[in-house]
Structure formats: structure tokens, C-alpha cells
Coordinates of C-alpha atoms and ligand atoms in Angstrom, one line a residue:
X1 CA -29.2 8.2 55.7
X2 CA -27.8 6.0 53.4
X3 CA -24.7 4.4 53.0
X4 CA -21.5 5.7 50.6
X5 CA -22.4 2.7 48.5
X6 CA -25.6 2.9 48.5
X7 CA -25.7 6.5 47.4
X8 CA -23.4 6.1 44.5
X9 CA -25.4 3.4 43.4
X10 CA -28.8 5.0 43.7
X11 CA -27.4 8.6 42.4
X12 CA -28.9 9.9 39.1
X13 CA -28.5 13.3 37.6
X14 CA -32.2 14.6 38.4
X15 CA -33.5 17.6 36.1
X16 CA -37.1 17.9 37.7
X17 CA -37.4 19.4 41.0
X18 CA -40.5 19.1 43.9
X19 CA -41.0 23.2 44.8
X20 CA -40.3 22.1 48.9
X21 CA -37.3 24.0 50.3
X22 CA -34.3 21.9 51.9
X23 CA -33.4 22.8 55.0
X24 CA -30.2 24.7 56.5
X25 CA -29.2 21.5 58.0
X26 CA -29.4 19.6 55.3
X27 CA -27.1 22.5 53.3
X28 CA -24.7 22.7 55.6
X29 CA -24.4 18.8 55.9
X30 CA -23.9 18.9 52.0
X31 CA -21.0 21.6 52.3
X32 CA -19.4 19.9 55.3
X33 CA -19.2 16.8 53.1
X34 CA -17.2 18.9 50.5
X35 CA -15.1 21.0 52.7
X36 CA -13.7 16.9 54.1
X37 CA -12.6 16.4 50.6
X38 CA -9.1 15.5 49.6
X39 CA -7.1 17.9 48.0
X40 CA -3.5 17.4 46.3
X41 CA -1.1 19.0 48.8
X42 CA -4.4 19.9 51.1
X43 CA -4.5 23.0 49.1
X44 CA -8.1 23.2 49.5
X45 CA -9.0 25.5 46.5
X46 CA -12.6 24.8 46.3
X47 CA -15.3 27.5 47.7
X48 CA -18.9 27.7 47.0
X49 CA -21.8 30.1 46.8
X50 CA -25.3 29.0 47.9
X51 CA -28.4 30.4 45.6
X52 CA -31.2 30.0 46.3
X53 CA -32.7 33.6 45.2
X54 CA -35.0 32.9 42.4
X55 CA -34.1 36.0 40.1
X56 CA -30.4 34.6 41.1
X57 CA -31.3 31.1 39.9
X58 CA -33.1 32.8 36.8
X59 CA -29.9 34.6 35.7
X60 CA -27.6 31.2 36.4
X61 CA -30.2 29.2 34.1
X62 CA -29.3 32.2 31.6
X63 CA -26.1 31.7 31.7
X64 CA -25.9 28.1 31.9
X65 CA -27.9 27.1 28.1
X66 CA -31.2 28.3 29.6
X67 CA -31.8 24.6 31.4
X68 CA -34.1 24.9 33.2
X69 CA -33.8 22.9 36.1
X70 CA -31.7 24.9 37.6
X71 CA -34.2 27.6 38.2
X72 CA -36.7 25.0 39.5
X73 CA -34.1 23.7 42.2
X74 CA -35.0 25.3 45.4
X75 CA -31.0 25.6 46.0
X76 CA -28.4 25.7 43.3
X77 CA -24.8 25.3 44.7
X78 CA -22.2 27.0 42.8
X79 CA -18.5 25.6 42.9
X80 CA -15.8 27.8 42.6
X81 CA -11.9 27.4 42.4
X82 CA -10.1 30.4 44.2
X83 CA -6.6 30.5 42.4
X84 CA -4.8 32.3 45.4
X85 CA -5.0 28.5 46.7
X86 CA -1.9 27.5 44.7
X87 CA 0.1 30.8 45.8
X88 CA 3.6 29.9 47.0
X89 CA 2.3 31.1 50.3
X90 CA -0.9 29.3 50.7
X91 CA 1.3 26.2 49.4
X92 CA 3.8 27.2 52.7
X93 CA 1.4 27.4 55.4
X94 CA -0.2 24.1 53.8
X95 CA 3.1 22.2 54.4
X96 CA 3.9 23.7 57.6
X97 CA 0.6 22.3 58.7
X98 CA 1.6 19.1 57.6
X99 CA 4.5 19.6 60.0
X100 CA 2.4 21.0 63.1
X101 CA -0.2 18.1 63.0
X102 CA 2.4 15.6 62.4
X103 CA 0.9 14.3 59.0
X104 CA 3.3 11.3 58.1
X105 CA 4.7 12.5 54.4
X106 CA 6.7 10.3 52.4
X107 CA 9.6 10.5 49.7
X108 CA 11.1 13.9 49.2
X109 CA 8.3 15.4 51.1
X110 CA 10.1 14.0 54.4
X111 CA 13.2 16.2 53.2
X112 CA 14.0 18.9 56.2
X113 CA 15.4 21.3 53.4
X114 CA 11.1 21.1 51.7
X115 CA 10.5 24.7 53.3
X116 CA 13.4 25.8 51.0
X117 CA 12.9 24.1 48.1
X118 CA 9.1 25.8 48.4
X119 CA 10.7 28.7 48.6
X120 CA 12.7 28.3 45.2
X121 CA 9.6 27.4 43.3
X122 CA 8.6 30.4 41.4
X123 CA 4.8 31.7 42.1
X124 CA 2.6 29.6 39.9
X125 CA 0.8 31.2 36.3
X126 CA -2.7 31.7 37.8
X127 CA -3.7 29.9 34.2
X128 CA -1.4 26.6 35.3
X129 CA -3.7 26.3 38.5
X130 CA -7.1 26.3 36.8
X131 CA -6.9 22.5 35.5
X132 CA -5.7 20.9 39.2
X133 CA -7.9 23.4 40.7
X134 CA -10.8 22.5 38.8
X135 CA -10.1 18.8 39.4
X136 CA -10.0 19.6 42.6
X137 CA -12.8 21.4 43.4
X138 CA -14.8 18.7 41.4
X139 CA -13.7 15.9 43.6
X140 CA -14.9 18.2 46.8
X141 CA -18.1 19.1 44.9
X142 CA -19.0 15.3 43.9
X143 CA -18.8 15.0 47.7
X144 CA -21.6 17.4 47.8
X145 CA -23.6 15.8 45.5
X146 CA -23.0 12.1 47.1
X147 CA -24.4 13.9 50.5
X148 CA -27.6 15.1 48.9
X149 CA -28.6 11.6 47.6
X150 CA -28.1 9.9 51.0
X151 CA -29.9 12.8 52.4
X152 CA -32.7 11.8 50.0
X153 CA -31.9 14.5 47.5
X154 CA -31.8 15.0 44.3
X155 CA -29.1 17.0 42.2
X156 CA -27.6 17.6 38.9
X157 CA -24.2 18.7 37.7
X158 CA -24.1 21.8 35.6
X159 CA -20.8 22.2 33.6
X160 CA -22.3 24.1 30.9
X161 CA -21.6 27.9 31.8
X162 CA -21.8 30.1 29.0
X163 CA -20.0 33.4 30.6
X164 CA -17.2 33.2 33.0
X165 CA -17.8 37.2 33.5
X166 CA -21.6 36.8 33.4
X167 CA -21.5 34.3 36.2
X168 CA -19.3 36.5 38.2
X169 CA -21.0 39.4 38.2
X170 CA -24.3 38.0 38.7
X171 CA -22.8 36.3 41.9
X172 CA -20.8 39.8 42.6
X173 CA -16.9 37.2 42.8
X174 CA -14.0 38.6 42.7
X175 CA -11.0 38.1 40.3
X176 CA -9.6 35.5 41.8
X177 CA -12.6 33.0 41.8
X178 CA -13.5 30.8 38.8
X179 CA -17.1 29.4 38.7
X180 CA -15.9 25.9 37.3
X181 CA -19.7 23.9 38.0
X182 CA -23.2 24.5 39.9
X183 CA -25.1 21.6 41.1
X184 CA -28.7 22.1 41.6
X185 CA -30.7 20.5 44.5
X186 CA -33.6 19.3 45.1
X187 CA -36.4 16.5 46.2
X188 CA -36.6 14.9 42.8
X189 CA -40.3 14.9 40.9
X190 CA -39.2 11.2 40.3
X191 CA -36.3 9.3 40.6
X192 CA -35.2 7.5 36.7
X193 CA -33.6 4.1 36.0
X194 CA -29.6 4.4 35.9
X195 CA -28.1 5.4 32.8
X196 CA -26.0 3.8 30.7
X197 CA -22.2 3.3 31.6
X198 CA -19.3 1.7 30.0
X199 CA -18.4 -2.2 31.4
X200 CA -15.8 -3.3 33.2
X201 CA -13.9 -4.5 30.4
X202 CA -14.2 -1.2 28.6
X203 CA -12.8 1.1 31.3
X204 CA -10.3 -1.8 32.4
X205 CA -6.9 -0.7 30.3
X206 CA -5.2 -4.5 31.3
X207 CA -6.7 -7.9 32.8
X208 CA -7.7 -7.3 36.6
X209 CA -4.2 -8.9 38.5
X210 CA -4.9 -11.6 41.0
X211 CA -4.3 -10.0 44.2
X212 CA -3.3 -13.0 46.6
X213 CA -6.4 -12.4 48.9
X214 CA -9.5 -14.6 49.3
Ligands
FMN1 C1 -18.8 17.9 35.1 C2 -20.2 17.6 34.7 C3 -20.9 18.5 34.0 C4 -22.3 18.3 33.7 N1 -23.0 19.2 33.1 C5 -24.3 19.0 32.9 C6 -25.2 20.0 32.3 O1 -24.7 21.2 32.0 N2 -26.5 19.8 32.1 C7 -27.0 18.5 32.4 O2 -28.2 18.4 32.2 N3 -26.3 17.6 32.9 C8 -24.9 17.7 33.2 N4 -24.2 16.8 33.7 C9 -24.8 15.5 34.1 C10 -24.4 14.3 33.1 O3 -25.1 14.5 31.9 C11 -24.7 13.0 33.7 O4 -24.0 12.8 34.9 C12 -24.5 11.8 32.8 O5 -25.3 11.9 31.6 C13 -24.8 10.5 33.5 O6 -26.1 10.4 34.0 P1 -26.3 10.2 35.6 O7 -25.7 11.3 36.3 O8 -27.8 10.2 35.7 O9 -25.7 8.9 35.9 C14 -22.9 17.0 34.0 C15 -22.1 16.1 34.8 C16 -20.8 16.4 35.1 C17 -20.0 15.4 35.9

């Protein structure tokens, strides 16, 4: 397997797909790598939905600009946010794990009175949660992808989903669930060169501080 580094290095967004299956293991290693993520709070909202039903597939390249790797892919991952994530609840029993495992919380979070103050906050707009949910999720879901390639996979992001309702249905979600990205998977037909990115200096808002180390 390869390393983290290696991976990111090596990772490209593949969009032609070999037609050999990938195994269970190799699914469930790919989920387990997403469900480690870090979450803000440890709220956890992503969950995912595993295709790999070709007239499913068919439908999700229907609904997502008729590309059509992603009913090539042998499996297509779908990642979801579920917005009962950010209840005041969920975000209780959250904290109160923080408490039971003995998590080491700084600032205000320290504050015995936090249980209270939780309380006070009023239950979020579902439509507030969708943008930290969706950043969320796509942390836990780049996790995913960073598995395949040191597994020897290929993958590409899908973020281009026509019909919120289409999607849902076809996948039979309920309310509360947002698709927000699929990632299809596969053993790549061939592996390209890297694409272009941005340098240093471009993505580097001030001069990199000396940091005192050698
Ligand atoms: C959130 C997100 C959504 C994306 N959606 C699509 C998509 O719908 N179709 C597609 O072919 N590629 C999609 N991509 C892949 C990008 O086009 C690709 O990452 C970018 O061009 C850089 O190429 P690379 O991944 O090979 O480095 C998406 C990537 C991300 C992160």
C-alpha cells in the first residue's frame, strides 16, 4: 500500500475504468478511511451509499451531466451529509463524549457550565448546516478517495449533480440526507501525467515565516 504522501502525490482524477470488480475488502477499507475523518465538534455528518448496480449507476450518470464514467466504475460511492448531525441533541451527546473519553478541550470548551450553554443555543436552520456539513463530509470523502489510490485504485470526484430529488429517489434517501458528491472507483484504463496546479507563490497569501527549526 502506499504511503499518505505518496498517494496524494500519485492521485489523479481517473475517468476511464478497467471492467474488474474491487473487492469488499478493499470497499470497506475505503469507508473505514472516511468514517476516521475529522469532523468540527466530531459531529460526524457524513454517510455514504455504495452502488454498484449498473441500472443504479446508469441513473446516477443521468443525473450527474450524463458522464460517463461513472457508469463504467464498477463501484460509485455516494457521499451524503445527514443534517440531523448538527441537532442540538446530536451536538449534546457529541460533547458529552468528549467528557466520557476524556478528550482534552481547550478555551471555553473547558467551561463546566458548556452542557448549559448547548442547551441555550437554539436548534440550528437545517439550511445553516448544509455548507459545514458539506465541508465536512468532503474532508471524510477525500479520505476515501486517498485510500483507493494507495490501494492501487483509481477514482474521480463527481460534484456535478443535476437533481437533488432525482438522486434521492433513485437511491430511495430520506429527507434528511443531502447527496453533496459521488466518487467513482475503479482500476484505472491508464494512469495520466498530473494536472496543472497553481505554485507556491500563488496559493502563499504572505512570505513563508522562518520557523526557527533546522
Ligand atoms: C468537489 C469536486 C467535484 C468534482 N466534480 C467533477 C465532476 O463532476 N466531473 C469530473 O469529471 N471531475 C470532477 N472533479 C475532478 C476535478 O475536475 C479534478 O480534481 C481537477 O480537474 C484536478 O485534476 P486531478 O484530480 O486529476 O488532479 C471534481 C473534483 C472535486 C474536488
Amino acid at each position: 500500500m502506499l504511503s499518505v504522501a505518496e498517494a496524494i502525490q500519485q492521485r489523479r482524477s481517473i475517468r476511464s475504468f478497467k471492467s474488474d470488480p474491487v473487492s469488499e475488502e478493499m470497499i470497506l477499507q475505503m469507508l473505514e478511511a472516511a468514517r476516521l475523518a475529522p469532523s468540527a465538534s466530531n459531529q460526524q455528518p457524513w454517510r455514504f451509499v455504495v452502488v454498484t448496480d449498473s441500472e443504479e449507476k446508469r441513473g446516477l450518470r443521468q443525473i450527474c451531466f450524463d458522464q460517463a464514467f461513472i457508469e463504467e466504475a464498477p463501484v460509485v460511492f455516494a457521499a451524503c451529509i445527514d443534517r440531523s448531525a448538527y441537532s442540538r441533541e446530536a451536538y449534546r451527546r457529541r460533547y458529552q463524549e468528549f467528557i466520557d473519553t476524556g478528550v482534552e478541550l481547550s478555551g471555553r470548551f473547558t467551561d463546566p457550565e458548556i452542557q448549559r450553554i448547548i442547551d441555550s443555543i437554539p436548534e440550528p436552520d437545517p439550511r445553516s448546516v448544509v455548507a459545514p456539513a458539506t465541508a465536512n463530509t468532503y474532508i471524510a470523502t477525500e479520505h476515501l478517495v486517498l485510500m483507493a489510490t494507495a490501494l492501487g485504485l483509481g477514482s474521480c470526484w463527481v460534484g456535478a449533480i443535476m437533481d437533488q430529488g432525482a438522486i434521492k429517489a433513485l437511491l430511495g434517501l430520506p429527507e434528511n440526507i443531502i447527496v453533496v458528491a459521488l466518487v467513482a472507483v475503479g482500476y484505472p484504463k491508464s494512469v495520466p501525467p498530473p494536472r496543472p496546479r497553481l505554485s507556491l507563490e500563488e496559493i502563499l497569501l504572505r512570505p513563508l515565516p522562518q520557523t526557527g527549526a533546522t
